PDB file of C-alpha atoms in Angstrom:
ATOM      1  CA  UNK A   1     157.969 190.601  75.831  1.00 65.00           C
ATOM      2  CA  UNK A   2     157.683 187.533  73.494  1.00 84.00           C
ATOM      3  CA  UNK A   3     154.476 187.951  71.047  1.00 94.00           C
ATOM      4  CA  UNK A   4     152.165 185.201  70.219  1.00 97.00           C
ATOM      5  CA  UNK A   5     153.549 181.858  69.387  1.00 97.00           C
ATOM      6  CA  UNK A   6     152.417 180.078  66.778  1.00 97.00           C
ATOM      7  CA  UNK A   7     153.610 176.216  65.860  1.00 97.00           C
ATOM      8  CA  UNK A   8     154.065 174.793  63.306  1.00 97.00           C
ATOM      9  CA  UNK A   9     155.311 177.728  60.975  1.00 97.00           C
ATOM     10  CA  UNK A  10     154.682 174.799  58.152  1.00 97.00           C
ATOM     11  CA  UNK A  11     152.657 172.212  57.494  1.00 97.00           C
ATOM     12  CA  UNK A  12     152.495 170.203  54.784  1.00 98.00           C
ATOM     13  CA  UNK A  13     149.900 167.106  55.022  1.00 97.00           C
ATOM     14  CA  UNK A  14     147.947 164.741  52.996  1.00 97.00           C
ATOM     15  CA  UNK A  15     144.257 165.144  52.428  1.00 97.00           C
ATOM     16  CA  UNK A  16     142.606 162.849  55.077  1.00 97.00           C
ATOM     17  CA  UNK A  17     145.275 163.468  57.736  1.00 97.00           C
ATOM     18  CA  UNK A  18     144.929 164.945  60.794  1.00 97.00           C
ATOM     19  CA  UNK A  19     146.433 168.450  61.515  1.00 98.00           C
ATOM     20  CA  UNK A  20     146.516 170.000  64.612  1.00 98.00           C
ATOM     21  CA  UNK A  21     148.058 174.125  64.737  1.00 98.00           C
ATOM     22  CA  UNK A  22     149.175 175.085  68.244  1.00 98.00           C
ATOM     23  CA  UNK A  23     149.113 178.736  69.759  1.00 98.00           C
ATOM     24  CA  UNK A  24     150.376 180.582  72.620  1.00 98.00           C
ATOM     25  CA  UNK A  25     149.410 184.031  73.423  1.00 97.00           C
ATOM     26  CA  UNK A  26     150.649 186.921  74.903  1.00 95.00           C
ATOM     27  CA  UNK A  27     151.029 186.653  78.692  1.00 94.00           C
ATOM     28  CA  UNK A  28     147.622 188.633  80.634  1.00 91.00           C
ATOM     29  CA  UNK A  29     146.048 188.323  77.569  1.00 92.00           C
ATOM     30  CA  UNK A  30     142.726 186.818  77.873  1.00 89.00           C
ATOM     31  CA  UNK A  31     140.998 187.139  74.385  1.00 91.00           C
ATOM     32  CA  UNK A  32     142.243 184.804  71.598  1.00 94.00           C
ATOM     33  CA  UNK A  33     140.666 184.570  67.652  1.00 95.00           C
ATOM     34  CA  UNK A  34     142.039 181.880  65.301  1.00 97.00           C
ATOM     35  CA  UNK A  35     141.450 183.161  61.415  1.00 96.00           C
ATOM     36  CA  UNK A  36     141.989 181.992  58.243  1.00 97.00           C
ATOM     37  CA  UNK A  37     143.547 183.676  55.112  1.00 96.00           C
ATOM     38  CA  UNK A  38     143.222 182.714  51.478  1.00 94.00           C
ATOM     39  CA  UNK A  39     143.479 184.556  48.692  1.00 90.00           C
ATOM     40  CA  UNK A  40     139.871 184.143  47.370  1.00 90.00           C
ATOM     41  CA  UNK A  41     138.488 185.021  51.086  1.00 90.00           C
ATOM     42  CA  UNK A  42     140.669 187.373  52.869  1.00 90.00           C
ATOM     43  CA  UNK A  43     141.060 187.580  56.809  1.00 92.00           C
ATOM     44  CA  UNK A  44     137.899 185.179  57.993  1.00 91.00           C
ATOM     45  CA  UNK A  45     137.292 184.852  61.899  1.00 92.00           C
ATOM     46  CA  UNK A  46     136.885 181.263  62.783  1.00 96.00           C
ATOM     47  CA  UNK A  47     136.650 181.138  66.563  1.00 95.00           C
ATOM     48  CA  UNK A  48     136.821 183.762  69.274  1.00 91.00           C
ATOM     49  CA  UNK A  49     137.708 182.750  72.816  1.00 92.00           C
ATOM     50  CA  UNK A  50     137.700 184.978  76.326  1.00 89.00           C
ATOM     51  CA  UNK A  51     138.764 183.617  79.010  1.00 90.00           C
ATOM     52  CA  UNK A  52     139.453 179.761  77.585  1.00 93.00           C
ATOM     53  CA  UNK A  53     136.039 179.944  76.686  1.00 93.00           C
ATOM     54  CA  UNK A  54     134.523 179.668  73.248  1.00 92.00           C
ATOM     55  CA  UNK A  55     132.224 182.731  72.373  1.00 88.00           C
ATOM     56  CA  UNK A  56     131.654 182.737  68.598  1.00 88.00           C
ATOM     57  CA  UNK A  57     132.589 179.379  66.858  1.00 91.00           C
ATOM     58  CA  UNK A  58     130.053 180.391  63.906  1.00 89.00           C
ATOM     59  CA  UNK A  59     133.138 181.343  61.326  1.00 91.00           C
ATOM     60  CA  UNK A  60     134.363 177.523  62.124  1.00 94.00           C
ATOM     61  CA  UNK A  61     133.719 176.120  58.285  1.00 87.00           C
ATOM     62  CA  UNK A  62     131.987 172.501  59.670  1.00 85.00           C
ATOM     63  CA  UNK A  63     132.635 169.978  61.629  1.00 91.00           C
ATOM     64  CA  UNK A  64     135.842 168.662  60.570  1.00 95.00           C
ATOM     65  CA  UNK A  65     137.330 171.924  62.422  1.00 97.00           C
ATOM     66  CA  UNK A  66     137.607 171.990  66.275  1.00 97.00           C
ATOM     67  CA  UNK A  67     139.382 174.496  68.404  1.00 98.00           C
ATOM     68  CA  UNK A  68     140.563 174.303  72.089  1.00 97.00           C
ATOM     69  CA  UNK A  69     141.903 176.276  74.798  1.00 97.00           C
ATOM     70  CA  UNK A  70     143.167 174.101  77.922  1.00 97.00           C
ATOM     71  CA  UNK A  71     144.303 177.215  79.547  1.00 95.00           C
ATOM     72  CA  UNK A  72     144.903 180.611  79.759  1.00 94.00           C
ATOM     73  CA  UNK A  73     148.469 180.397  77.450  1.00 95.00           C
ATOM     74  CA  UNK A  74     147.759 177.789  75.091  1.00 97.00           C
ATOM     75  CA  UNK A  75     144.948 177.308  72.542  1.00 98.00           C
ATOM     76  CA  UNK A  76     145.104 174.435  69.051  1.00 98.00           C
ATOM     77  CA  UNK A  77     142.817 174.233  66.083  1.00 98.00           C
ATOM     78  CA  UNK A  78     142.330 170.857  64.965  1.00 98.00           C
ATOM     79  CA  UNK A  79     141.507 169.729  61.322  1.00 97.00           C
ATOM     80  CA  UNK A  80     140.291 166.299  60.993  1.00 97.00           C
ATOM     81  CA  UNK A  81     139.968 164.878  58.368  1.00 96.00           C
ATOM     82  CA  UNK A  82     141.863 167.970  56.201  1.00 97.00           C
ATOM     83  CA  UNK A  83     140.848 168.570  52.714  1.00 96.00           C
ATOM     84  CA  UNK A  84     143.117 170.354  49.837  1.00 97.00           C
ATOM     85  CA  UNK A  85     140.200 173.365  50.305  1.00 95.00           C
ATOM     86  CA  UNK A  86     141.665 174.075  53.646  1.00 97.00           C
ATOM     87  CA  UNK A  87     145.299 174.886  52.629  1.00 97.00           C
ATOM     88  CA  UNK A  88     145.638 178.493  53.777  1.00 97.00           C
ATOM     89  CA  UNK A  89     147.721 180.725  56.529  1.00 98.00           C
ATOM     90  CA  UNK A  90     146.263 180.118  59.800  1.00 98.00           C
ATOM     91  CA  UNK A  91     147.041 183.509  62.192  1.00 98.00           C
ATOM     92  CA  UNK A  92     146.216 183.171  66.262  1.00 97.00           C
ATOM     93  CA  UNK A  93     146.061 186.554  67.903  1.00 96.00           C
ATOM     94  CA  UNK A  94     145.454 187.701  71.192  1.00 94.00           C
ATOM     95  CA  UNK A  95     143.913 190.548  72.810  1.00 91.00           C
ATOM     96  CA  UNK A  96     144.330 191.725  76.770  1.00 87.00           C
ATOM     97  CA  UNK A  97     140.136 192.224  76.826  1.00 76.00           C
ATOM     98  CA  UNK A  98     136.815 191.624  75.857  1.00 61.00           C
ATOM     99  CA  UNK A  99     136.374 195.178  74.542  1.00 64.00           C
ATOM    100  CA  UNK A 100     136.900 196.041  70.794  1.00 61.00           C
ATOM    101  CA  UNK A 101     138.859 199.108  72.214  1.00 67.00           C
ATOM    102  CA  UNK A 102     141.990 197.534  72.073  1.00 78.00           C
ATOM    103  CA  UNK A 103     143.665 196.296  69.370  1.00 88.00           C
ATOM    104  CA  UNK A 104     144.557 192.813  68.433  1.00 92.00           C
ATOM    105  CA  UNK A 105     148.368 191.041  68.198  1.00 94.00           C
ATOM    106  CA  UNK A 106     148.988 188.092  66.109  1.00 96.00           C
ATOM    107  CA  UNK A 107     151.055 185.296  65.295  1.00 96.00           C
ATOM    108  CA  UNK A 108     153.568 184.929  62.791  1.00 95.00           C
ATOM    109  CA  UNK A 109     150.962 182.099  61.196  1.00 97.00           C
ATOM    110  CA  UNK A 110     151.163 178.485  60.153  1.00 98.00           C
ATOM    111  CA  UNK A 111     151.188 178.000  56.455  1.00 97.00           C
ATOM    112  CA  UNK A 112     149.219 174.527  55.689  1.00 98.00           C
ATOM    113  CA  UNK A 113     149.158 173.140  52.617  1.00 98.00           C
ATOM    114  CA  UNK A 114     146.987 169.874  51.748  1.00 98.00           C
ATOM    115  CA  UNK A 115     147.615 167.797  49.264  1.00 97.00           C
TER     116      UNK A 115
ATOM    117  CA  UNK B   1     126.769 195.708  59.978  1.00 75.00           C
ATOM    118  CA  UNK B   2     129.880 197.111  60.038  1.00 84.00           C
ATOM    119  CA  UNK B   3     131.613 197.238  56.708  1.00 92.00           C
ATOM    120  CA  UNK B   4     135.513 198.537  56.188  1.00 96.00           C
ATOM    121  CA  UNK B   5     136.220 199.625  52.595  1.00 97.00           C
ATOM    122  CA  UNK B   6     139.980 199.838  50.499  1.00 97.00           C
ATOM    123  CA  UNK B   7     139.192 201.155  46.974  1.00 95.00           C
ATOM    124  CA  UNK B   8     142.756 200.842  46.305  1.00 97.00           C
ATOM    125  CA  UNK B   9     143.507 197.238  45.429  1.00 96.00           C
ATOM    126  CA  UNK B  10     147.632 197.774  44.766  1.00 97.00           C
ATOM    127  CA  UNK B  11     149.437 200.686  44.127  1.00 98.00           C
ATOM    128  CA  UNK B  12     152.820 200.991  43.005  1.00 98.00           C
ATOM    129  CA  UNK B  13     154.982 204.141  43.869  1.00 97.00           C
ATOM    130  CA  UNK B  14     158.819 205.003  43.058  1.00 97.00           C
ATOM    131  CA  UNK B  15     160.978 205.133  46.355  1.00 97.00           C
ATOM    132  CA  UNK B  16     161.058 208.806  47.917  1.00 97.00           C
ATOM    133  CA  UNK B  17     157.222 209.612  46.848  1.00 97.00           C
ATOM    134  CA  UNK B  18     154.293 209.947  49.198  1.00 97.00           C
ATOM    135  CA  UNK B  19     151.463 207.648  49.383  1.00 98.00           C
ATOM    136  CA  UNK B  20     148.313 207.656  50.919  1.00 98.00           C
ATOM    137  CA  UNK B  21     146.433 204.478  51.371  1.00 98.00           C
ATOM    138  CA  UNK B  22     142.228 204.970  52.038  1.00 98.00           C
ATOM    139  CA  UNK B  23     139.851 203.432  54.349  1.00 98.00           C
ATOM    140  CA  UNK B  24     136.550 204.156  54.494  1.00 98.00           C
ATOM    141  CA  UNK B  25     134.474 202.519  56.935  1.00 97.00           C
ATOM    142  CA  UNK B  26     130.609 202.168  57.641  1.00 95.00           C
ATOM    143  CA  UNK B  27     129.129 201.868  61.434  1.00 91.00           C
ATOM    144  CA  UNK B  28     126.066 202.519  63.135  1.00 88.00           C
ATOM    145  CA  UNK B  29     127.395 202.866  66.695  1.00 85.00           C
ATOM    146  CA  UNK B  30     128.449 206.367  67.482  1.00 85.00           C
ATOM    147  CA  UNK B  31     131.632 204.400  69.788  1.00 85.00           C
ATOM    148  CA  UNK B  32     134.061 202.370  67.502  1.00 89.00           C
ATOM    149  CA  UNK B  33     137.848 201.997  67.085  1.00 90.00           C
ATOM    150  CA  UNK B  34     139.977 201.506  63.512  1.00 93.00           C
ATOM    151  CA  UNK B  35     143.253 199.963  62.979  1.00 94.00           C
ATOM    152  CA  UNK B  36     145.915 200.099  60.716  1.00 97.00           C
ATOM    153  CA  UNK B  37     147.775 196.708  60.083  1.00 97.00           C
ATOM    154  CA  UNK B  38     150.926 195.721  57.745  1.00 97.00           C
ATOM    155  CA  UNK B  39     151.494 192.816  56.188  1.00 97.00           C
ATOM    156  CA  UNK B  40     154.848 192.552  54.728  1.00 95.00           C
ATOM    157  CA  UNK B  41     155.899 189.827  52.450  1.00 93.00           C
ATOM    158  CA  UNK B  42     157.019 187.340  55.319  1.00 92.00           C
ATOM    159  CA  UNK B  43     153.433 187.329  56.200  1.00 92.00           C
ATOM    160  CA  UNK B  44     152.706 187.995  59.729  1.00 93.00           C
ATOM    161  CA  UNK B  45     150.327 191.219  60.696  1.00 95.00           C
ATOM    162  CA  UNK B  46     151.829 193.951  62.451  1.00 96.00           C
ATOM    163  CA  UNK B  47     149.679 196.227  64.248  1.00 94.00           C
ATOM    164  CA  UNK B  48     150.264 200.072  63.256  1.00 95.00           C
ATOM    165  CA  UNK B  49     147.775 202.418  65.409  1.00 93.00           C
ATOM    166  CA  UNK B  50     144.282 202.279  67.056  1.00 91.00           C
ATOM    167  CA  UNK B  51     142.634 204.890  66.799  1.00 90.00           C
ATOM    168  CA  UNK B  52     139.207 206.007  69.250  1.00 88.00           C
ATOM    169  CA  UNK B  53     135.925 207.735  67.431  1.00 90.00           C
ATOM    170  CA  UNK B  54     135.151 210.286  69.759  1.00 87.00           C
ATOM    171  CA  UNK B  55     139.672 211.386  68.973  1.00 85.00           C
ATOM    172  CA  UNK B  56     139.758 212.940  65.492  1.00 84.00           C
ATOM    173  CA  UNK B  57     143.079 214.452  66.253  1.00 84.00           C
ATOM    174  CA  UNK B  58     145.050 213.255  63.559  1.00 86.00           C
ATOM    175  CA  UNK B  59     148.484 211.619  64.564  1.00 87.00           C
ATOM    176  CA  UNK B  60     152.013 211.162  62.635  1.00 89.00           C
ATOM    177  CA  UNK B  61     155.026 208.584  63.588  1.00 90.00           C
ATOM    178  CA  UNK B  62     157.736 209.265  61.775  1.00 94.00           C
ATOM    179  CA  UNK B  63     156.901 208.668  57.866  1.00 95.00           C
ATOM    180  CA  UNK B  64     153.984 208.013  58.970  1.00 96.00           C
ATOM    181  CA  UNK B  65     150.149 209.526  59.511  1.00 95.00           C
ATOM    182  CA  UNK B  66     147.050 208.651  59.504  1.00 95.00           C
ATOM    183  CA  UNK B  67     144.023 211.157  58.526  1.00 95.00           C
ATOM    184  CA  UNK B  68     140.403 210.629  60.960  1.00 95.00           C
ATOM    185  CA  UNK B  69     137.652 212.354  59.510  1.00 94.00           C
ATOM    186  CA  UNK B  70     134.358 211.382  61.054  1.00 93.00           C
ATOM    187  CA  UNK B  71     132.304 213.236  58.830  1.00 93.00           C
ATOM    188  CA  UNK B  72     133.775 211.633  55.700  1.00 95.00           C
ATOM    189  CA  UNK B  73     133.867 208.092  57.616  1.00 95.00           C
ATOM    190  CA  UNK B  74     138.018 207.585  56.329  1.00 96.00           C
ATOM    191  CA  UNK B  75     141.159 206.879  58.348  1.00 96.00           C
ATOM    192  CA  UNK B  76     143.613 207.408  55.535  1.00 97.00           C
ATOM    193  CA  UNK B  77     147.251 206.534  55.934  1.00 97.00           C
ATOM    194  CA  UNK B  78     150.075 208.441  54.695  1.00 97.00           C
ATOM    195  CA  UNK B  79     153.658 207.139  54.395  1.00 97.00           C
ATOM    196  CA  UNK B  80     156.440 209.969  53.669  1.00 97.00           C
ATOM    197  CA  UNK B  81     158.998 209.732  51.154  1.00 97.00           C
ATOM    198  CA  UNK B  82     158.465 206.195  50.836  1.00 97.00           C
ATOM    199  CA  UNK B  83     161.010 203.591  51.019  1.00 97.00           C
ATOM    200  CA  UNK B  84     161.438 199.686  49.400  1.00 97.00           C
ATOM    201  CA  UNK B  85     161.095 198.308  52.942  1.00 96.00           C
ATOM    202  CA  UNK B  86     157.133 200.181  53.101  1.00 97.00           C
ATOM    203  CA  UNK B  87     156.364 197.061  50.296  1.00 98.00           C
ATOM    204  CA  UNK B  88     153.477 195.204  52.209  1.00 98.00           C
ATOM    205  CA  UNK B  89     149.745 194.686  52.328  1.00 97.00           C
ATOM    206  CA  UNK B  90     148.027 197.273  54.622  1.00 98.00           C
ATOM    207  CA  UNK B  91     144.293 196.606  56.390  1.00 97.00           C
ATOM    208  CA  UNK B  92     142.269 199.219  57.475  1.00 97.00           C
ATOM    209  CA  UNK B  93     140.123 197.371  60.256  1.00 95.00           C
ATOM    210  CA  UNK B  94     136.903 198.576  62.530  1.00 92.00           C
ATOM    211  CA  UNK B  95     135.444 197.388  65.630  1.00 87.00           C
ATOM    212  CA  UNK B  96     132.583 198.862  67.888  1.00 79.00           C
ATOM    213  CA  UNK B  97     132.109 199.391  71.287  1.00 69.00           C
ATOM    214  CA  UNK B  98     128.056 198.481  71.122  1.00 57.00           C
ATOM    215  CA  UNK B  99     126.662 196.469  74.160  1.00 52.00           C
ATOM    216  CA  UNK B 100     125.060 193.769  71.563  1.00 51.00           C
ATOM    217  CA  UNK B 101     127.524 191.792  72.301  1.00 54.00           C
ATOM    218  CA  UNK B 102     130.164 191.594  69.110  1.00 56.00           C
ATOM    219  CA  UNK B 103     132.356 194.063  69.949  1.00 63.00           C
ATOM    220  CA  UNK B 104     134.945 191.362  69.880  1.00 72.00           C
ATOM    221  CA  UNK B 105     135.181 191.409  66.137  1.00 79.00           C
ATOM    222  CA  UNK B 106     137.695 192.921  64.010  1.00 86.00           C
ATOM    223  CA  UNK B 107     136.261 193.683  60.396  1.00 90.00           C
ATOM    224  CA  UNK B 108     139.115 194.038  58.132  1.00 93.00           C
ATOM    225  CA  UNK B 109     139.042 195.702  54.997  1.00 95.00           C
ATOM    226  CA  UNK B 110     140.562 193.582  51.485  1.00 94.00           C
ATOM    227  CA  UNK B 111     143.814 195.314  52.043  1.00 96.00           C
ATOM    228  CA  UNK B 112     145.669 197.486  49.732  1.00 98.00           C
ATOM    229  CA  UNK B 113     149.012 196.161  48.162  1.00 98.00           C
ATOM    230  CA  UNK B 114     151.428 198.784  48.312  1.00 98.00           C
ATOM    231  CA  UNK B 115     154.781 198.223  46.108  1.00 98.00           C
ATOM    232  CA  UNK B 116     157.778 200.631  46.562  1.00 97.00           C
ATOM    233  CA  UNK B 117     160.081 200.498  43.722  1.00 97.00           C
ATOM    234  CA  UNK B 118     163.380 201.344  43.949  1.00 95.00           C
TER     235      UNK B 118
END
């Protein structure tokens, strides 16, 4: 079974620019989290969606971050405009429930760097 | 809150030698699950093992195990005669079962850096 998809694997951008990371998750699965990992900051939750619905947006760091999920296999977090501050590994994972009981798969990540 | 603790910042071991990596973790609800996660140097997060409160049976794959003792609050994890390809970060990670509502969240612990030298 293919894991969760994550595109692109790089992406390097100009501060200002628009950046848009794409996701697909595991098929049945119907939780998906976007985080964020810096050095400074660890793993950070950003947004949490069950069943293409956004739950818990509070880890999303302002405005200039958005997150979507069209449908049940494909979810993007949008940066506009991106700042250098946001260059980190972005990791999608997916879960098959709402409970905590099972455990979470992610994505190989999307490295962004903004200069 | 839930909090997930990894005293161990990096350790650095010679191939062959055991290793145990510790997780302590704090929770009020008496339902809750910890993970194990790898992070090798290509960067993506493998799961390892899940592992139920109310199980304190302690369980072994191959090199490795992993220690449950609910009365210390640790899931230590043991890897066997280490080997260079073990080099990776490793979270410890909790999440409850309450009915408040966030059982959704994974809270990961800083991760311990674990470097097998050859």
């Amino acid at each position: 079974d293919a894991g969760v998809i994550q595109s692109p694997r790089h992406e390097v951008t100009e501060m200002g620019q628009e950046v848009t990371l794409r996701c697909k998750p595991i098929s049945g699965h119907n939780s998906l989290f976007w985080y964020r990992q810096t050095m400074m900051r660890g793993l950070e939750l950003l947004i949490y969606f069950n069943n293409n619905v956004p739950i818990d947006d509070s880890g999303m760091p302002e405005d200039r971050f958005s997150a979507k999920m069209p449908n049940a296999s494909f979810s993007t977090l949008k940066i506009q405009p991106s700042e250098p501050r946001d260059s980190a590994v972005y990791f999608c994972a997916s879960r098959r429930d709402l409970s905590g009981a099972y455990e979470q798969y992610f994505g190989p990540g999307t490295r962004l760097t903004v200069t | 809150a839930q909090k997930v603790t990894q005293a161990q910042t990096e350790i650095s071991v010679v191939e062959k030698e055991d290793v145990t990596l510790d997780c302590v973790y704090e929770t009020r609800d008496t339902t809750y699950y910890l993970f194990w996660y790898k992070q090798p140097p290509s960067g993506e997060l493998v799961f390892l093992i899940r592992r139920n409160s109310f199980d304190e049976q302690n369980e072994i794959s191959g090199r490795y195990s992993w220690n449950f003792q609910k009365s210390t609050s640790s899931f230590n994890f043991t890897i066997t005669a280490s080997q260079v390809v073990d080099s990776a970060v490793y979270f410890c990670a909790l999440s409850e079962a309450g009915s408040g509502g966030s059982n959704y969240k994974l809270t990961f612990g800083k991760g311990t850096l674990l470097t097998v030298n050859p």
